[in-house]
XYZ file of N, CA and C in Angstrom:
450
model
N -26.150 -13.055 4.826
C -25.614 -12.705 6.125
C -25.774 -11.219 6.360
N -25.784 -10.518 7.672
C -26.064 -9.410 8.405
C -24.089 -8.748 8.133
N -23.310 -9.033 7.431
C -22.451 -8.369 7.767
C -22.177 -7.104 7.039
N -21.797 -6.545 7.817
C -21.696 -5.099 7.314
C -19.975 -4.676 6.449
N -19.902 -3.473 5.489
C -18.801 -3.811 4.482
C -18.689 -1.775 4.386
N -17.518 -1.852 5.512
C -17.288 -0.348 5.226
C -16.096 -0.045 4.221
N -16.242 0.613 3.368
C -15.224 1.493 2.038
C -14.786 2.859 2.284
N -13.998 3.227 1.642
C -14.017 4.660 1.674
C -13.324 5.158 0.677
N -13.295 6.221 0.241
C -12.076 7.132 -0.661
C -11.907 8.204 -0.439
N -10.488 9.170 -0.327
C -9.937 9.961 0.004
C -9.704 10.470 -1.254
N -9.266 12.084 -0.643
C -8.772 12.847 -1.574
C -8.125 14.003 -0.960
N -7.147 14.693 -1.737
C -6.123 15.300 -1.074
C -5.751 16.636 -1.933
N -4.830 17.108 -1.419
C -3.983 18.272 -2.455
C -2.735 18.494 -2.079
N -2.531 19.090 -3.182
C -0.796 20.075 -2.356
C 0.268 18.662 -2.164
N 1.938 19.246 -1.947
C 3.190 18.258 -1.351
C 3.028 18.760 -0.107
N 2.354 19.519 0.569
C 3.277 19.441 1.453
C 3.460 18.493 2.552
N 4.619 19.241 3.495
C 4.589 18.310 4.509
C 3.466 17.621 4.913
N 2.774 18.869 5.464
C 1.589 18.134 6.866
C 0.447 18.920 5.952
N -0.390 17.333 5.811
C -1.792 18.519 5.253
C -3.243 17.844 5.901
N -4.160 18.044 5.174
C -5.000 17.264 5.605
C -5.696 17.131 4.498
N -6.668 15.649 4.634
C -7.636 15.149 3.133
C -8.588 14.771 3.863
N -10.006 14.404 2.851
C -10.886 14.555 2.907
C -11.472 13.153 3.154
N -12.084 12.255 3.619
C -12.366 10.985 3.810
C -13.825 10.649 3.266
N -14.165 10.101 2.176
C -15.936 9.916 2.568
C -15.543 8.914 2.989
N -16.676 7.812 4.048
C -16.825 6.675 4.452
C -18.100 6.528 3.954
N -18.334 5.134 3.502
C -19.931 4.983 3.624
C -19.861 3.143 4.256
N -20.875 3.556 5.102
C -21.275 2.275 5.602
C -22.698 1.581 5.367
N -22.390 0.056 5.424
C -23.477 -0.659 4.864
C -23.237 -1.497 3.661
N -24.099 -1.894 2.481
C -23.698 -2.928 1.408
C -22.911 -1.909 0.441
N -22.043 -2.170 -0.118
C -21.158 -1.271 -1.487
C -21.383 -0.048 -0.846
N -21.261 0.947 -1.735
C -21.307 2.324 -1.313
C -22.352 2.806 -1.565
N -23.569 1.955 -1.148
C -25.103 2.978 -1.236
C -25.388 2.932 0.224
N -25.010 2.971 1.649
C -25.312 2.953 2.490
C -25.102 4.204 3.092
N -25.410 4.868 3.906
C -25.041 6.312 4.597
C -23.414 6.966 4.662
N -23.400 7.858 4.388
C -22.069 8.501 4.053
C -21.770 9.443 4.973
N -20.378 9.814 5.353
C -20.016 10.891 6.421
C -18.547 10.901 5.837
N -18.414 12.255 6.117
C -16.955 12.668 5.707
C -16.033 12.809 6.855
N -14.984 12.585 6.690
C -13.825 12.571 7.950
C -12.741 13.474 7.358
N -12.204 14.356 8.349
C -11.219 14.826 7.896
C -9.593 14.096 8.413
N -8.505 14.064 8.285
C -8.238 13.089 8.313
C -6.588 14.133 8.321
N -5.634 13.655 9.208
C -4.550 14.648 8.962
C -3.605 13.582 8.679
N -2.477 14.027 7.653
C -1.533 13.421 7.091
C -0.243 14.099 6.897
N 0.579 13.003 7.252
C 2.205 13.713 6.931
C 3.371 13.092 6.382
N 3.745 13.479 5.552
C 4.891 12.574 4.687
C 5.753 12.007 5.509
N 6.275 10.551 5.370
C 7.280 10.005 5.989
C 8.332 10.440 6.513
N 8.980 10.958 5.116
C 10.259 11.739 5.220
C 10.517 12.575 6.316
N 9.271 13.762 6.337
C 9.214 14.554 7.422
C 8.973 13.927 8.866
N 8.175 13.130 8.920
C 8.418 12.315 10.311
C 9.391 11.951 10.719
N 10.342 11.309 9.785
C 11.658 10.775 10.013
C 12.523 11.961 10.146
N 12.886 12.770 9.485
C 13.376 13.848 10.136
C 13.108 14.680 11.348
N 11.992 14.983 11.516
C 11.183 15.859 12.830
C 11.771 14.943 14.163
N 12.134 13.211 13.750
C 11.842 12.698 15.270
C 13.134 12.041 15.233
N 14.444 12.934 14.341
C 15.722 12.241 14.330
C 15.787 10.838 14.089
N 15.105 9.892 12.743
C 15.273 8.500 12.999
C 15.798 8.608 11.825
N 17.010 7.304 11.690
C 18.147 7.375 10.348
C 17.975 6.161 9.292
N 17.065 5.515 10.527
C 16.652 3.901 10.287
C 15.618 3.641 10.107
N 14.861 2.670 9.220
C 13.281 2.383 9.325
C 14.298 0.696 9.401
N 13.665 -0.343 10.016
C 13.967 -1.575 9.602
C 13.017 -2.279 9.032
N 12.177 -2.229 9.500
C 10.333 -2.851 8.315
C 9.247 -1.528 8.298
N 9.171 -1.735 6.886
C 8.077 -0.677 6.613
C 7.052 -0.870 6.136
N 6.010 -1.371 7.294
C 4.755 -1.932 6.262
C 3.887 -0.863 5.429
N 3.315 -1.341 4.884
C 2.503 -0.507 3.872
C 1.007 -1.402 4.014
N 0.251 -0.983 4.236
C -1.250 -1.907 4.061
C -1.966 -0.047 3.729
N -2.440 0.249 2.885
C -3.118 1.610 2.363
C -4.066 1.423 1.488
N -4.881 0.505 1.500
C -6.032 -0.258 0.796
C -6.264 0.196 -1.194
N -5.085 -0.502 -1.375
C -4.985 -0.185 -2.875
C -4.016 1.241 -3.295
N -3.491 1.819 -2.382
C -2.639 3.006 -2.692
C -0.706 2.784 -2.519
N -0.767 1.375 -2.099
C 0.484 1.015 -1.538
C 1.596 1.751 -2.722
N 1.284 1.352 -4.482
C 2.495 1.915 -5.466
C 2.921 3.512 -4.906
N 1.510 3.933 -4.907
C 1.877 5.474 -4.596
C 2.679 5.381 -3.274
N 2.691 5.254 -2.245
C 3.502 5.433 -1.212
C 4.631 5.016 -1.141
N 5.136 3.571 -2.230
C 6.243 3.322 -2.413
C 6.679 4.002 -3.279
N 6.260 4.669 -4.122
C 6.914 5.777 -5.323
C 7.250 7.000 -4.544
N 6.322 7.526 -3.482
C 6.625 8.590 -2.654
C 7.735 8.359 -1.486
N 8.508 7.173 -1.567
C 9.547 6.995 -0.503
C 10.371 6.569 -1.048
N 10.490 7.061 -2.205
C 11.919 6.245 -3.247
C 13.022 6.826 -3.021
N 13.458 8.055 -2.500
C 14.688 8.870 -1.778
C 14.341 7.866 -0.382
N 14.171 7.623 0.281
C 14.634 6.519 1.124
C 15.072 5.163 1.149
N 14.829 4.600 -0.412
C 14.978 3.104 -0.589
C 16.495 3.770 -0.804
N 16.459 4.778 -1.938
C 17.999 4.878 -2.559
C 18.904 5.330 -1.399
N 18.509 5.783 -0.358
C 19.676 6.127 0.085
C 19.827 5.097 1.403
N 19.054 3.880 1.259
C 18.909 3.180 2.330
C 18.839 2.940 3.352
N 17.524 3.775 3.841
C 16.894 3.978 4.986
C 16.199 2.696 5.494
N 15.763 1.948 4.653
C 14.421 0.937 4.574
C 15.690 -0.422 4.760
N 15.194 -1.068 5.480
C 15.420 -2.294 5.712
C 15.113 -3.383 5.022
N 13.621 -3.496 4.871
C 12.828 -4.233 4.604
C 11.214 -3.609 4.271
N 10.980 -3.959 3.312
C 9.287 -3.661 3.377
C 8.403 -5.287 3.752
N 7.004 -4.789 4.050
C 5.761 -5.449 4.102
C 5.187 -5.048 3.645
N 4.056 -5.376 2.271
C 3.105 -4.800 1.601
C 2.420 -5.437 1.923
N 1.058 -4.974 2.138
C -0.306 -5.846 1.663
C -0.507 -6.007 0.419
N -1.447 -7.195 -0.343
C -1.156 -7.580 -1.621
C -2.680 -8.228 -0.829
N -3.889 -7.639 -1.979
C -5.037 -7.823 -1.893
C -5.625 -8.820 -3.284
N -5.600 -9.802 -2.740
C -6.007 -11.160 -3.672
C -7.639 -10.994 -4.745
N -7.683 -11.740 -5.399
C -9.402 -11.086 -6.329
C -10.389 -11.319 -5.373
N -10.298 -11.784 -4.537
C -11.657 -11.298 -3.710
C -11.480 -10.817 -2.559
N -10.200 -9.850 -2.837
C -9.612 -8.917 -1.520
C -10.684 -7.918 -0.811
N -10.464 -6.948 -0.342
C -11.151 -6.188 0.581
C -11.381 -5.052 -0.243
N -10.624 -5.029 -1.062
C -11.176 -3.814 -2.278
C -11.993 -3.819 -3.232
N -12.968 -2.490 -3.655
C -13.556 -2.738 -5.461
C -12.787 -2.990 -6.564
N -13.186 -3.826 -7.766
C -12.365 -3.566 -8.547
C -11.770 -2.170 -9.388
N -12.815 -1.293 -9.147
C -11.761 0.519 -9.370
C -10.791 0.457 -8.321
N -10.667 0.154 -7.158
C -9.270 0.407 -6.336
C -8.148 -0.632 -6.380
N -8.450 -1.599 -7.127
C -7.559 -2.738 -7.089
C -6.026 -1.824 -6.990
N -5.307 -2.691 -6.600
C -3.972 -2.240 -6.872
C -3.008 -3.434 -7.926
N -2.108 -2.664 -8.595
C -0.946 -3.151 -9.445
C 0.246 -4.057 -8.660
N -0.324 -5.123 -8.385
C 0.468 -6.319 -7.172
C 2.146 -6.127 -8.223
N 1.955 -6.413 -9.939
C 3.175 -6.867 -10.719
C 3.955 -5.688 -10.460
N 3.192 -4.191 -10.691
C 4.167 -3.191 -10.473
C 4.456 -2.439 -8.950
N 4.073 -2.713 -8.089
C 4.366 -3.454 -6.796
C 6.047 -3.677 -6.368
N 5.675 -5.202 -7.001
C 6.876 -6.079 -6.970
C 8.034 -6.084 -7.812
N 7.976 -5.258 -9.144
C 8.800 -4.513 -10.323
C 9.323 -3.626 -9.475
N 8.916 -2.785 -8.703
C 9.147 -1.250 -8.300
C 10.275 -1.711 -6.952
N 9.883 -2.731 -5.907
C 10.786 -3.271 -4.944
C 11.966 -3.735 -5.298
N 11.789 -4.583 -6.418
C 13.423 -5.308 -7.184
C 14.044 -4.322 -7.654
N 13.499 -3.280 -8.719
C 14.178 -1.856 -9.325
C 15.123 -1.503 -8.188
N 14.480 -1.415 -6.696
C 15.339 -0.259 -5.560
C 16.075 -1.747 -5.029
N 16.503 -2.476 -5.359
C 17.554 -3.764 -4.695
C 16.844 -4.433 -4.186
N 15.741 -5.073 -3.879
C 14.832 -5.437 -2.679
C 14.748 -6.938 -3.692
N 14.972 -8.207 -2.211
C 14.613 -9.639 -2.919
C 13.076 -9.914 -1.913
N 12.470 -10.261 -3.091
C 10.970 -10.548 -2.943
C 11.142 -12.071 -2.217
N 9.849 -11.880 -1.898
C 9.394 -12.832 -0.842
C 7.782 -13.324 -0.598
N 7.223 -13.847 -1.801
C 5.996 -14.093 -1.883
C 5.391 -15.723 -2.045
N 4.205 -15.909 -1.198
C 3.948 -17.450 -0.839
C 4.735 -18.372 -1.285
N 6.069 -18.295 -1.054
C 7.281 -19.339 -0.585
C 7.887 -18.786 -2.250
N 7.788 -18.096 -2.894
C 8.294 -17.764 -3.832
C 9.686 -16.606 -4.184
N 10.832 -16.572 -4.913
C 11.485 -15.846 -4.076
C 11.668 -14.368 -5.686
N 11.949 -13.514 -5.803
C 12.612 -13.027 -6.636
C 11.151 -13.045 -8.167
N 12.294 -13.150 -9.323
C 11.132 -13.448 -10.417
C 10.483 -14.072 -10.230
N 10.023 -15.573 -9.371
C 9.170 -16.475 -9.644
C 8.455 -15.608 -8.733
N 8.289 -14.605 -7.678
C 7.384 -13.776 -6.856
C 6.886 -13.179 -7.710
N 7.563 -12.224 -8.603
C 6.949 -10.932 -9.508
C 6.016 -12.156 -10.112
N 6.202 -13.044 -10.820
C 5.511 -13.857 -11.676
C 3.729 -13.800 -10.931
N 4.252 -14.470 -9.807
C 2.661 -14.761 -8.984
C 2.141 -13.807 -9.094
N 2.690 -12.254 -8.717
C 2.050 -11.282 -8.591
C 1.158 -10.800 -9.826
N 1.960 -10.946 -10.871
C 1.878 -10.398 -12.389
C 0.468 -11.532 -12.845
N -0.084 -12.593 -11.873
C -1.201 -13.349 -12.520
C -1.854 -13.215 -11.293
N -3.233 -12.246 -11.026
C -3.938 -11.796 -10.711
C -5.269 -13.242 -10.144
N -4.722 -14.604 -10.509
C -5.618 -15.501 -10.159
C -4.900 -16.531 -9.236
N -3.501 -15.972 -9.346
C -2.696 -16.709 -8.507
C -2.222 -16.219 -7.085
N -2.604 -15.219 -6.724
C -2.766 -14.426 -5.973
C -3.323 -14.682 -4.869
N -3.073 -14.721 -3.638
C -3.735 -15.526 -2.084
C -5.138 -15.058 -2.023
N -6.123 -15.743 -1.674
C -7.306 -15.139 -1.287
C -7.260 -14.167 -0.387
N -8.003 -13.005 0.295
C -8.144 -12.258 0.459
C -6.477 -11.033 0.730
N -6.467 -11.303 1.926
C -5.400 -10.200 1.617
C -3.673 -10.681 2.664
N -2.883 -10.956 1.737
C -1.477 -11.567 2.053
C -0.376 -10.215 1.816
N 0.913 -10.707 2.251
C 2.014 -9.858 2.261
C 2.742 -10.443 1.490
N 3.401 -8.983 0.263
C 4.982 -9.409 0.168
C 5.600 -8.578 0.687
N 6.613 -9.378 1.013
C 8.277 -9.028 2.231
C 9.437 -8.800 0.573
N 10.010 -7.699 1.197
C 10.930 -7.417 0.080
C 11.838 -6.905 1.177
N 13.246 -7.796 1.188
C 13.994 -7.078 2.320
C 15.968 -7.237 1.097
């Protein structure tokens, strides 16, 4: 088939608030197809939520193509002080939308949501029997599904 399969990887520096990172894209089959860099501006949650007075998140999806742990590790002063309602993760199945270098850690994921109080919610599964699915990498939805941790 003619379909085309765009990737990319970023890279960054510094905490601070507001910064900006670096984007390659390459388009075409895997990453041998033509490349262009994007610059790309970014700003921590926290600071958004403060800058625009909000006290509340009620769902917080996360879809960040394999970076989701990091962003939930970077908003862990908001789970604890219970800002977050509820999350939505994307949870990218083995023949998800990612390479296997970007895969993401679905078990520690779903470890990291229960740690901050959060009851899982994965293909009709609730709690441990969720972490379980997650933690077997073949049991996992084809391409790319959500767990709800509210």
């Amino acid at each position: 088939s003619g379909s085309s399969n765009n990737s990319s990887s970023c890279s960054g520096s510094g905490n601070a608030s507001n910064s900006k990172i670096s984007q390659d894209l390459h388009h075409g089959h895997g990453n041998n197809g033509p490349q262009q860099q994007q610059q790309l501006n970014t700003a921590r949650l926290d600071t958004i939520l403060r800058e625009r007075s909000i006290s509340a998140i009620d769902v917080l999806r996360i879809h960040v193509l394999g970076r989701e742990l990091s962003v939930l590790r970077s908003a862990r002063a908001l789970f604890q002080a219970g800002t977050v309602g509820a999350v939505a993760v994307a949870i990218f199945g083995p023949k998800g939308e990612l390479p296997p270098r970007q895969r993401q850690d679905a078990a520690a994921i779903g470890k990291f949501l229960r740690e901050h109080g959060f009851d899982l919610h994965y293909q009709g599964k609730r709690n441990q029997e969720a972490e379980d699915l997650l933690a077997n990498e073949q049991s996992l939805a084809e391409g790319t599904s959500t767990l709800v941790a509210e």
